[in-house]
XYZ file of C-alpha atoms in Angstrom:
727
model
C -43.720 25.942 -24.969
C -45.413 28.203 -22.549
C -45.862 25.780 -20.235
C -42.217 24.994 -20.082
C -41.077 27.503 -17.635
C -43.500 27.104 -14.987
C -42.515 23.244 -15.080
C -38.746 24.102 -14.705
C -39.806 26.559 -11.971
C -41.415 23.826 -10.034
C -38.964 21.270 -10.657
C -36.250 23.717 -9.331
C -38.584 24.436 -6.321
C -38.415 20.515 -5.587
C -35.078 20.501 -5.525
C -34.477 23.404 -3.185
C -37.019 21.808 -1.035
C -35.151 18.494 -0.880
C -31.880 20.641 -0.036
C -34.024 22.431 2.951
C -35.287 19.157 4.222
C -31.903 17.514 3.955
C -33.324 14.834 1.932
C -30.416 14.763 -0.846
C -28.613 11.859 -0.634
C -24.461 11.878 -0.377
C -22.360 11.813 -3.448
C -22.119 8.601 -5.086
C -18.492 8.060 -4.089
C -19.428 8.977 -0.724
C -22.121 6.081 -0.481
C -19.609 3.768 -1.534
C -17.247 4.725 0.763
C -19.707 4.573 4.003
C -20.855 1.127 2.587
C -17.283 -0.292 2.266
C -16.103 1.562 5.796
C -19.064 -0.580 7.502
C -17.443 -3.666 5.704
C -20.973 -4.225 4.058
C -21.591 -5.821 0.461
C -24.011 -4.421 -2.213
C -25.960 -7.636 -1.790
C -26.145 -7.232 1.927
C -27.494 -3.571 1.344
C -29.758 -4.828 -1.759
C -31.362 -7.510 0.446
C -32.185 -4.989 3.387
C -33.798 -2.705 1.020
C -35.751 -5.196 -1.273
C -34.120 -4.474 -4.658
C -31.509 -6.262 -6.973
C -27.792 -5.860 -6.553
C -27.829 -3.880 -10.104
C -29.807 -1.199 -8.335
C -27.499 -0.727 -5.407
C -24.742 -0.829 -8.154
C -26.491 2.207 -10.049
C -27.252 4.328 -7.243
C -23.620 3.834 -6.115
C -22.560 4.920 -9.762
C -25.148 7.876 -9.504
C -26.980 6.299 -12.885
C -30.012 6.145 -10.772
C -31.651 7.272 -7.776
C -34.247 5.484 -5.235
C -37.639 6.493 -5.237
C -40.424 6.593 -2.374
C -40.156 4.477 0.768
C -36.878 3.029 -0.706
C -35.425 6.491 -0.786
C -36.090 7.320 2.599
C -34.501 3.809 3.747
C -31.263 4.279 1.666
C -31.180 7.807 3.008
C -31.482 6.321 6.704
C -28.944 3.854 5.998
C -26.348 6.512 4.974
C -27.130 9.019 7.679
C -26.564 5.848 10.255
C -23.064 4.821 8.330
C -22.256 8.816 8.082
C -22.706 9.093 11.895
C -20.545 5.838 12.430
C -18.009 6.328 9.798
C -17.332 10.048 9.515
C -15.536 11.327 6.398
C -11.664 12.180 7.084
C -11.005 15.973 6.978
C -9.925 16.855 3.574
C -6.521 19.034 3.542
C -6.745 22.029 1.675
C -5.033 22.343 -1.734
C -1.573 23.402 -2.057
C -2.591 26.727 -3.549
C -4.936 27.371 -0.859
C -2.878 26.229 1.737
C -0.184 29.010 1.045
C -2.679 31.743 0.939
C -3.932 30.571 4.386
C -0.185 30.174 5.685
C 0.754 32.927 7.921
C 3.750 34.631 6.499
C 6.783 35.124 8.728
C 9.168 38.084 8.673
C 11.928 35.191 7.674
C 10.056 34.209 4.702
C 11.731 34.047 1.277
C 11.378 37.145 -0.585
C 9.569 37.242 -4.452
C 12.005 36.355 -6.725
C 14.880 34.885 -4.309
C 15.464 30.952 -5.005
C 13.540 28.467 -2.601
C 15.827 27.736 0.376
C 17.503 24.155 0.065
C 15.514 21.577 1.779
C 17.364 20.242 5.019
C 19.552 17.144 4.856
C 17.586 13.987 6.110
C 18.673 12.790 9.625
C 20.592 9.710 9.587
C 18.378 6.278 10.435
C 19.660 6.387 14.404
C 17.848 9.670 14.461
C 14.535 9.073 13.336
C 12.740 7.191 16.414
C 9.222 6.403 16.220
C 6.792 8.990 18.121
C 5.101 7.130 20.576
C 1.309 7.435 21.283
C -0.563 7.141 24.276
C -1.233 3.863 25.541
C -4.430 1.729 24.650
C -5.816 -1.227 25.532
C -3.214 -3.874 24.816
C -3.511 -5.601 21.449
C -3.977 -9.479 21.463
C -3.265 -10.065 17.469
C -0.420 -12.317 16.858
C 1.108 -13.173 13.537
C -0.388 -16.707 13.851
C -3.702 -14.825 13.013
C -5.652 -15.222 16.423
C -8.013 -12.340 16.297
C -9.118 -10.133 19.431
C -10.752 -6.910 20.022
C -8.357 -3.914 19.330
C -10.026 -0.511 19.762
C -9.392 1.994 16.926
C -6.938 4.373 18.212
C -5.027 6.143 15.325
C -2.840 7.887 17.784
C -1.660 4.693 18.704
C -0.196 3.606 15.280
C 3.552 4.397 15.070
C 3.832 7.960 13.569
C 5.597 8.712 10.653
C 8.747 10.297 11.551
C 8.977 14.136 10.456
C 12.409 13.240 9.279
C 11.706 10.370 6.990
C 14.216 10.690 4.136
C 12.373 10.915 0.570
C 14.144 11.079 -2.321
C 11.137 11.626 -4.772
C 7.453 11.593 -4.262
C 4.767 11.603 -6.777
C 1.373 13.212 -5.482
C -0.294 10.556 -3.320
C -3.762 8.909 -4.296
C -6.695 10.772 -2.440
C -7.335 7.797 -0.503
C -4.226 7.270 0.831
C -4.187 6.442 4.919
C -2.696 9.054 6.499
C -1.215 6.482 9.092
C 0.382 4.868 6.330
C 1.515 7.818 3.679
C 4.125 5.698 1.699
C 1.559 2.732 1.082
C 1.598 -0.898 1.941
C 4.973 -2.228 0.637
C 8.296 -1.386 -0.789
C 11.007 -3.076 -3.009
C 14.462 -2.225 -1.629
C 17.578 -2.690 -4.180
C 21.445 -3.045 -3.445
C 21.659 0.823 -3.197
C 19.524 1.509 -0.164
C 16.671 2.473 -2.215
C 12.834 1.869 -1.569
C 10.959 1.781 -4.092
C 7.076 2.294 -3.146
C 3.579 2.976 -4.928
C 3.142 6.163 -6.784
C 6.638 6.705 -7.848
C 7.868 7.077 -4.169
C 11.519 6.329 -3.419
C 13.123 6.376 0.135
C 16.293 6.087 1.376
C 16.675 2.678 3.414
C 19.874 2.715 5.240
C 19.597 -0.623 7.053
C 22.803 -2.849 6.719
C 21.174 -5.558 8.692
C 18.119 -7.530 8.850
C 17.393 -6.048 12.329
C 17.926 -2.663 11.577
C 15.734 -3.214 8.314
C 12.938 -4.250 10.286
C 13.518 -1.470 12.730
C 13.318 1.138 9.918
C 10.164 -0.354 8.361
C 8.513 -0.262 11.437
C 9.733 3.507 12.819
C 10.436 5.339 9.700
C 9.125 4.179 6.643
C 5.448 4.994 6.729
C 4.427 1.637 5.235
C 1.151 -0.470 6.099
C -2.362 -0.730 5.063
C -5.302 0.105 6.467
C -7.573 -2.680 7.600
C -10.416 -4.405 5.501
C -12.907 -4.540 7.840
C -13.767 -2.592 10.865
C -13.427 -6.107 13.051
C -9.708 -6.613 11.253
C -6.428 -5.431 11.901
C -4.209 -3.202 9.687
C -1.787 -4.919 7.395
C 1.660 -5.626 8.245
C 4.206 -3.656 5.951
C 5.879 -5.542 2.920
C 9.636 -5.482 2.136
C 10.613 -6.859 -0.912
C 14.244 -7.801 -1.270
C 16.230 -7.679 -4.626
C 18.945 -10.202 -5.145
C 21.333 -7.322 -4.425
C 19.793 -6.076 -1.504
C 19.711 -9.675 0.055
C 23.186 -10.074 -0.122
C 24.085 -6.577 1.056
C 21.936 -7.644 4.060
C 23.845 -10.816 4.531
C 21.391 -13.266 3.026
C 22.708 -15.761 0.220
C 21.580 -14.990 -3.208
C 19.758 -18.403 -3.090
C 18.335 -20.923 -1.225
C 19.618 -24.364 -1.765
C 18.565 -28.012 -0.651
C 16.724 -31.233 -1.411
C 13.446 -30.306 -0.106
C 10.470 -28.610 -2.103
C 10.854 -25.047 -2.812
C 8.345 -24.067 -0.748
C 9.773 -25.601 2.429
C 13.254 -24.101 2.125
C 14.443 -21.768 4.464
C 17.747 -20.595 6.321
C 19.151 -23.283 8.732
C 18.832 -22.196 12.487
C 22.502 -21.582 13.051
C 22.474 -19.228 9.949
C 24.124 -15.878 11.422
C 21.434 -13.615 9.944
C 18.937 -15.906 11.686
C 21.262 -15.309 14.988
C 21.354 -11.682 14.605
C 17.572 -11.431 14.290
C 17.199 -13.438 17.330
C 19.731 -11.321 19.215
C 17.550 -8.378 18.417
C 14.585 -10.074 20.423
C 13.020 -10.484 17.207
C 11.170 -13.886 16.399
C 10.111 -15.624 13.416
C 6.779 -17.992 12.815
C 7.128 -21.433 12.509
C 7.885 -21.169 8.749
C 10.911 -19.468 9.618
C 13.148 -17.510 7.351
C 12.338 -18.732 4.099
C 11.439 -16.910 0.578
C 8.292 -15.263 2.465
C 9.459 -14.570 6.304
C 7.343 -12.722 8.963
C 9.755 -11.030 11.884
C 7.705 -9.764 14.925
C 7.639 -8.948 18.649
C 4.728 -9.848 20.432
C 2.125 -7.032 20.234
C 2.898 -4.023 22.463
C 0.176 -1.861 24.028
C -1.270 0.066 21.045
C 0.212 -1.371 18.185
C 1.669 -4.502 16.463
C 5.626 -5.055 15.787
C 5.728 -7.480 12.368
C 7.037 -6.859 9.415
C 6.597 -9.250 6.099
C 9.833 -9.854 3.812
C 9.994 -11.312 0.242
C 12.964 -12.242 -1.035
C 13.168 -12.180 -4.970
C 15.839 -14.252 -5.801
C 14.669 -17.083 -3.698
C 11.544 -17.448 -5.624
C 9.372 -15.607 -3.686
C 7.289 -14.558 -6.849
C 6.020 -17.757 -8.607
C 6.646 -16.910 -12.225
C 3.296 -19.027 -12.696
C 1.221 -16.634 -10.681
C 3.500 -13.502 -11.146
C 4.413 -13.648 -14.777
C 7.733 -11.864 -15.824
C 7.555 -10.045 -12.360
C 10.813 -11.115 -10.623
C 12.680 -9.902 -13.790
C 11.281 -6.158 -13.443
C 13.354 -3.239 -12.333
C 12.424 -2.730 -8.642
C 10.094 0.562 -9.479
C 8.004 -2.057 -11.570
C 7.928 -4.759 -8.832
C 6.400 -2.050 -6.359
C 3.996 -0.830 -9.162
C 2.652 -4.527 -9.782
C 2.439 -5.486 -6.232
C 1.348 -2.011 -4.994
C -1.583 -2.495 -7.558
C -2.186 -6.243 -6.159
C -2.150 -4.610 -2.557
C -4.659 -2.055 -3.128
C -7.191 -3.936 -5.137
C -6.572 -7.528 -3.257
C -4.670 -7.210 -0.229
C -0.952 -6.921 0.836
C 0.925 -9.963 -0.515
C 2.077 -12.204 2.494
C 2.859 -15.313 0.673
C 1.891 -17.130 -2.547
C -1.197 -16.165 -4.268
C -2.835 -19.242 -2.740
C -2.010 -17.839 0.608
C -3.295 -14.411 0.027
C -6.628 -15.852 -1.387
C -6.998 -17.293 1.899
C -6.033 -14.475 3.968
C -8.133 -12.510 1.764
C -11.292 -14.421 3.394
C -10.292 -14.085 6.967
C -9.258 -10.015 6.281
C -12.694 -9.661 5.046
C -14.507 -11.994 7.664
C -12.314 -11.673 10.693
C -13.517 -14.224 13.374
C -13.758 -12.047 16.396
C -14.990 -8.869 17.345
C -15.292 -6.656 20.374
C -18.024 -6.961 22.632
C -18.858 -5.983 26.015
C -19.588 -8.755 28.818
C -22.214 -8.581 31.670
C -19.545 -6.189 33.577
C -19.094 -3.869 30.401
C -15.764 -4.584 29.702
C -14.711 -4.914 26.056
C -13.776 -8.705 25.439
C -13.136 -10.834 22.465
C -16.509 -12.242 21.015
C -17.430 -14.601 17.893
C -18.080 -12.430 14.763
C -21.328 -13.608 12.970
C -20.865 -15.021 9.612
C -17.054 -15.582 9.947
C -15.678 -19.512 10.764
C -14.354 -18.169 14.048
C -10.962 -18.898 15.811
C -11.020 -22.678 16.341
C -10.186 -25.264 13.763
C -12.921 -27.547 12.851
C -13.026 -31.276 11.711
C -14.869 -32.285 8.797
C -17.307 -35.250 8.454
C -15.231 -38.087 7.457
C -16.377 -38.246 3.718
C -15.233 -34.485 3.473
C -11.948 -35.212 4.608
C -9.055 -37.016 2.845
C -7.807 -40.295 3.158
C -4.786 -39.258 5.428
C -6.871 -37.205 7.846
C -7.081 -38.248 11.332
C -10.757 -38.301 11.508
C -10.635 -40.998 8.562
C -7.865 -42.922 10.158
C -8.766 -43.121 13.671
C -12.438 -44.189 13.083
C -11.622 -46.562 10.511
C -14.028 -45.026 7.991
C -14.363 -46.951 4.840
C -17.803 -45.214 3.547
C -16.089 -43.468 0.640
C -15.428 -39.815 0.203
C -16.741 -36.604 -1.797
C -15.494 -36.479 -5.447
C -16.302 -32.614 -6.098
C -13.360 -32.149 -8.736
C -13.438 -30.033 -11.726
C -13.762 -31.575 -15.265
C -11.648 -33.824 -16.901
C -13.560 -35.378 -19.645
C -13.097 -36.086 -23.491
C -16.178 -37.553 -25.715
C -15.504 -41.104 -27.010
C -14.426 -40.257 -30.925
C -17.046 -43.160 -32.081
C -19.668 -40.392 -31.209
C -18.715 -37.777 -33.646
C -21.474 -37.583 -36.575
C -20.173 -37.241 -40.079
C -21.506 -33.490 -39.833
C -19.242 -32.719 -36.813
C -16.371 -34.340 -38.280
C -16.662 -32.443 -41.470
C -16.426 -29.156 -39.568
C -12.997 -27.444 -40.065
C -12.070 -25.932 -36.597
C -12.071 -26.925 -32.762
C -12.584 -23.685 -30.848
C -11.762 -23.339 -27.232
C -13.563 -21.278 -24.899
C -12.442 -20.526 -21.417
C -15.023 -19.433 -18.441
C -13.300 -16.099 -16.845
C -12.447 -17.247 -13.035
C -15.317 -20.073 -12.911
C -14.536 -20.622 -9.158
C -14.804 -16.981 -8.207
C -18.263 -16.821 -10.415
C -19.676 -19.974 -8.549
C -18.565 -18.351 -4.847
C -21.161 -15.627 -5.596
C -24.064 -15.923 -3.175
C -22.976 -19.312 -2.297
C -24.508 -20.647 1.026
C -21.734 -22.668 3.131
C -21.893 -24.211 6.763
C -20.300 -22.284 9.596
C -21.087 -24.916 12.466
C -19.737 -28.521 12.770
C -21.714 -31.301 10.510
C -24.236 -33.335 12.062
C -25.121 -37.223 11.058
C -28.435 -38.099 9.462
C -29.880 -41.001 8.501
C -32.507 -41.232 5.461
C -33.297 -37.451 5.155
C -35.290 -35.391 3.141
C -33.291 -33.685 0.737
C -33.146 -29.987 1.012
C -31.330 -28.000 -1.506
C -31.168 -24.909 0.812
C -28.916 -26.840 3.316
C -25.271 -27.139 2.732
C -23.335 -30.479 3.334
C -22.250 -34.047 1.941
C -25.582 -36.412 0.997
C -24.989 -40.153 0.016
C -27.372 -40.740 -2.761
C -27.444 -43.158 -5.953
C -27.750 -40.852 -8.866
C -26.700 -44.068 -11.418
C -30.175 -44.024 -12.764
C -30.070 -40.597 -14.280
C -29.662 -40.621 -18.170
C -27.296 -38.049 -19.665
C -26.534 -38.037 -23.492
C -23.567 -39.610 -23.771
C -22.156 -36.706 -26.078
C -22.682 -34.632 -22.742
C -20.414 -35.252 -19.517
C -21.911 -36.459 -16.601
C -22.747 -33.696 -14.261
C -22.322 -35.992 -11.309
C -18.486 -37.006 -11.832
C -15.589 -35.049 -12.713
C -14.548 -37.598 -15.169
C -17.824 -37.113 -17.000
C -18.539 -40.713 -16.402
C -22.217 -42.103 -15.410
C -21.761 -42.680 -11.594
C -22.353 -46.425 -10.238
C -24.311 -46.999 -7.412
C -24.545 -44.595 -4.300
C -22.092 -41.990 -3.737
C -21.088 -38.661 -1.754
C -22.237 -35.362 -3.334
C -22.447 -31.944 -2.160
C -25.574 -30.326 -1.714
C -25.122 -28.405 -5.642
C -24.853 -31.598 -7.553
C -27.890 -33.227 -5.768
C -30.022 -30.312 -6.351
C -28.963 -30.420 -10.162
C -30.307 -33.890 -10.355
C -33.802 -32.442 -8.975
C -33.324 -29.705 -11.521
C -33.233 -31.935 -14.533
C -36.294 -33.676 -13.168
C -35.285 -36.674 -11.124
C -36.333 -37.590 -7.628
C -33.388 -38.027 -4.945
C -33.728 -40.199 -1.961
C -30.234 -39.480 0.202
C -29.270 -42.581 2.159
C -27.596 -40.196 4.905
C -26.044 -36.809 5.016
C -23.570 -34.538 7.044
C -25.316 -31.376 7.368
C -24.768 -27.760 8.820
C -27.179 -26.114 10.890
C -25.627 -22.908 10.746
C -24.882 -21.302 7.650
C -24.023 -18.033 5.686
C -22.510 -16.674 2.646
C -19.240 -16.771 3.911
C -17.244 -16.100 0.598
C -19.657 -12.938 -0.496
C -17.022 -10.037 0.428
C -14.244 -12.200 -0.881
C -15.921 -12.863 -4.369
C -16.920 -9.295 -4.452
C -13.574 -7.732 -3.775
C -11.838 -10.202 -6.430
C -14.482 -9.801 -8.906
C -13.864 -5.747 -8.504
C -10.295 -6.407 -8.663
C -10.418 -8.698 -11.985
C -12.853 -6.265 -13.732
C -10.934 -3.264 -13.132
C -7.697 -4.640 -14.245
C -9.166 -5.733 -17.211
C -10.822 -2.508 -17.798
C -7.257 -0.881 -17.385
C -6.054 -3.399 -20.081
C -8.677 -1.809 -22.299
C -11.161 -4.944 -21.903
C -14.277 -2.891 -20.542
C -17.741 -4.140 -20.257
C -19.083 -1.885 -22.909
C -17.361 -3.536 -25.776
C -19.242 -5.721 -28.833
C -18.707 -9.411 -28.589
C -16.275 -8.451 -31.847
C -14.744 -5.517 -29.949
C -14.100 -7.655 -27.070
C -12.427 -10.655 -28.861
C -10.336 -8.129 -30.375
C -9.382 -6.339 -27.058
C -8.383 -9.959 -25.487
C -5.941 -10.512 -28.192
C -4.086 -7.629 -27.173
C -4.798 -6.950 -23.461
C -1.281 -8.434 -22.617
C 0.685 -6.500 -24.536
C -0.826 -3.424 -23.745
C 0.843 -3.260 -20.283
C 2.819 -5.979 -19.060
C 2.542 -4.932 -15.380
C -1.273 -4.730 -15.387
C -1.240 -8.325 -16.915
C 1.046 -9.567 -14.547
C -1.563 -8.268 -11.842
C -4.559 -9.808 -13.979
C -2.549 -13.118 -13.807
C -2.061 -12.786 -9.948
C -5.902 -11.962 -9.245
C -6.717 -15.337 -11.161
C -4.133 -17.506 -9.491
C -5.348 -15.670 -6.191
C -8.959 -17.278 -6.660
C -7.902 -20.812 -7.462
C -5.114 -20.466 -5.145
C -7.353 -19.703 -2.431
C -10.053 -22.136 -3.147
C -7.473 -24.895 -3.161
C -5.995 -23.943 0.266
C -9.369 -24.936 2.112
C -8.361 -28.421 1.370
C -4.565 -27.873 1.950
C -2.828 -31.693 1.876
C 0.165 -32.648 3.951
C 3.565 -31.461 2.613
C 7.044 -33.105 3.107
C 7.980 -36.634 2.766
C 8.308 -37.053 6.648
C 4.370 -37.325 7.167
C 2.805 -39.905 8.163
C -0.674 -40.899 7.587
C -2.998 -40.130 10.359
C -0.755 -37.382 12.103
C -2.035 -33.591 11.932
C -0.523 -31.617 9.494
C -0.235 -27.666 10.104
C -3.010 -26.688 7.838
C -5.470 -28.725 10.124
C -4.965 -26.257 13.039
C -6.718 -23.008 11.213
C -10.338 -22.458 10.697
C -10.204 -21.995 7.007
C -9.247 -25.758 6.543
C -12.653 -26.477 5.167
C -12.868 -29.065 2.360
C -16.310 -28.966 2.554
C -16.606 -25.444 1.404
C -13.893 -26.047 -1.314
C -16.240 -28.934 -2.561
C -19.256 -26.485 -2.567
C -17.244 -24.028 -4.730
C -16.480 -26.578 -7.261
C -19.337 -28.573 -7.166
C -21.394 -25.131 -8.406
C -18.849 -24.326 -10.692
C -19.344 -28.061 -12.363
C -22.920 -27.486 -12.284
C -22.762 -24.535 -13.890
C -20.322 -25.732 -16.816
C -23.112 -28.693 -17.299
C -26.005 -26.249 -17.566
C -24.202 -24.016 -20.099
C -23.623 -27.246 -21.663
C -26.888 -28.793 -21.732
C -28.351 -25.310 -23.049
C -26.080 -25.024 -25.697
C -27.255 -28.268 -27.140
C -31.108 -26.822 -26.719
C -30.127 -23.669 -28.648
C -27.918 -24.721 -31.259
C -27.489 -28.466 -31.292
C -23.952 -28.531 -30.756
C -22.209 -31.036 -28.101
C -19.021 -30.349 -26.931
C -15.783 -32.599 -27.743
C -13.858 -32.025 -24.375
C -14.030 -29.886 -21.009
C -11.254 -29.342 -18.765
C -12.252 -27.424 -15.725
C -13.401 -24.199 -16.982
C -12.693 -24.583 -20.904
C -14.708 -26.557 -23.549
C -13.921 -27.035 -27.005
C -16.494 -27.047 -29.685
C -16.444 -28.106 -33.418
C -16.814 -24.753 -35.207
C -17.344 -23.882 -38.860
C -15.355 -20.934 -38.429
C -11.915 -19.949 -36.390
C -14.371 -17.125 -33.983
C -16.523 -18.080 -31.371
C -19.241 -16.068 -32.947
C -19.528 -18.741 -35.799
C -21.102 -21.079 -33.314
C -22.335 -18.971 -30.087
C -26.250 -18.151 -29.887
C -27.682 -14.911 -30.440
C -31.171 -13.983 -31.095
C -32.905 -12.254 -33.902
C -31.726 -8.569 -32.784
C -27.936 -9.845 -32.421
C -27.972 -10.003 -28.648
C -26.418 -13.054 -27.197
C -28.894 -15.682 -25.672
C -29.292 -16.299 -22.154
C -28.132 -19.662 -20.409
C -25.423 -20.456 -22.905
C -22.206 -19.500 -23.412
C -21.575 -15.613 -23.731
C -18.567 -13.731 -24.271
C -17.725 -10.844 -21.832
C -15.116 -9.700 -19.423
C -16.672 -10.455 -15.984
C -16.269 -13.613 -13.745
C -18.664 -16.315 -15.375
C -18.620 -15.102 -19.246
C -16.451 -16.822 -21.499
C -13.287 -15.611 -23.753
C -11.512 -17.409 -26.540
C -9.078 -20.040 -25.347
C -7.473 -21.121 -28.415
C -7.956 -22.434 -32.151
C -7.059 -25.471 -33.796
C -8.093 -27.737 -36.837
C -10.364 -30.237 -36.287
C -8.344 -33.122 -37.098
C -5.566 -32.158 -34.681
C -8.371 -32.087 -31.942
C -9.803 -35.575 -33.141
C -6.060 -37.027 -33.187
C -5.736 -36.216 -29.407
C -9.339 -37.763 -28.636
C -8.092 -41.075 -30.303
C -4.937 -41.143 -27.915
C -6.923 -40.643 -25.301
C -5.877 -36.894 -24.411
C -7.789 -33.851 -23.643
C -7.616 -31.297 -26.503
C -9.050 -28.752 -24.027
C -5.802 -28.783 -22.321
C -3.666 -28.091 -25.379
C -5.857 -25.737 -27.415
C -3.843 -22.911 -26.853
C -1.052 -24.411 -28.716
C 1.106 -25.368 -25.260
C 0.677 -27.425 -22.236
C -1.772 -26.246 -20.135
C -1.995 -27.284 -16.426
C -5.091 -28.089 -14.612
C -4.628 -25.905 -11.619
C -6.809 -26.402 -9.070
C -4.746 -24.492 -6.358
C -3.246 -27.190 -4.227
């Protein structure tokens, strides 16, 4: 014990020396802020420092600190980022502010009642406060991105006379440019409900007045997600009563698909908007409408509207939300906006928009004369659409029709497989239960660290297969033997392929992993590659995990506790459960939108359709995600055979059904001697790629469906689940 005080003093002296030398790292929250401000992922920082992603996670959580050279390198990174992205000034607390405020002679005497707040001025007396002129913005609602130097003063200032009925304490990370958050829900009484309990007075009686109020007086909007991106346009959600008050019909009627319904061009509200010099995008005035004027110097002028009674919030993606009270709707959409993106269409549209928001196509660069111009942002998909290789396209695509292509297509889809009933053993048939496991956001897990092509495809004959090059390969995998009690990993039907076919890189690489040689006949490959989906994956993974944690499903639960928490998580908070459903729909829908098919009965094969004009129409990236997800599923199925001897009854996308001696996954999942889950098979947990219980039925029920040619995985929950690939 006599040596303890000198050791403690030495440690304290070392700590003080570190403070004096300026080598103490910023607080964990500041480390996260600096990385996110720079648009860097944890994976990018980990790669630069030569460590694993969990190390960065631990450093940013304050659970561990880097050592030696990595400490110096990490500190240098943070110092550089702090120089580029200084922390915003923190206003003093209300108590300190009152102490520092000068006392005027006319101040209220002690004990006297507070003076009443001045009545809010009407809408017409609250014009926007103009900012100084800046470089003209060239961003349009169509998504074309151009340099827009950051100038907070150029943003529309919040009016000093903005009427606020009630205001909860704003969250600490509220952007001062958008004090009332990203969106509001307006009811028929002129109340506009926002995040954190905010209620504003909305005096608008017409759509043009609503747009003007939103841009000049509401304080709505959201900061850009990437330094080269753009701020999110404010979203105004209209209840049925608000829509009718503003002159809109309660419902949209017509014979077209719901998604294509819109107000007629001669509708009085459409004429009102046009007379006020506002414009609609090509989608017109439908359930999700964008109303804008061409960008003015220093700021955009664009508002997103969503009409609830026109089915803007699809029940499958936003369960129960459209029937909630306005304040609750604002809470659901606000949480989604903060964790994912401000909604601007279906969850599929949001999934695609999030990709672009996190990987903007352009950035500001200086030309030889020193002028700032728009330039390509490395790692993005650029601004121009790119035609796919013929086997990556769809049968109606102009590339296929105009070339007369008949060489086949990629068939990288999710599993829909049922085992032959005759292959059930007597031991399996004697088990009482069929238990379904579902992988959490399997497509999101597949997008992690996924290398995809960024350039146009090049055609090669008899190439040597390289698993690191993304592309499409024509190769014969029909000779590969797979146990018939397992699905083939090479086809979505699980049936063994016959002859040469086109496969995405991950599928062919898995054939090599199984020990077979592959000899491609030809290929369409891309020379420029990158992990385009990394920031998309990271943001959605965090949103999914955080929302589950808010519902009581945390990472520190035991498997038994996890199963119990999942049984009740949807009842804990219906609003958060709806956010979770929307996040999952955003993942699947975003992947599906990468290969959006033509819509409408007037389409003719060989014509270009609107989706082809965006850089994010990339069926090859969609194929890469689904191929990797299917391979991941088969790898787990194969490992389960090795560890437990169990074979699945059926697989549907990310759901697998096993025969089981009990009603719980704990009755058949593999665990080691210490009780920990074995790696490689299915494991329970709340993060993407881990499994949860999908449903339980008795085994004769499952066998009966199999004999009818139906898939038990589709019905294991007790209802009619629908395979949703986002299209």
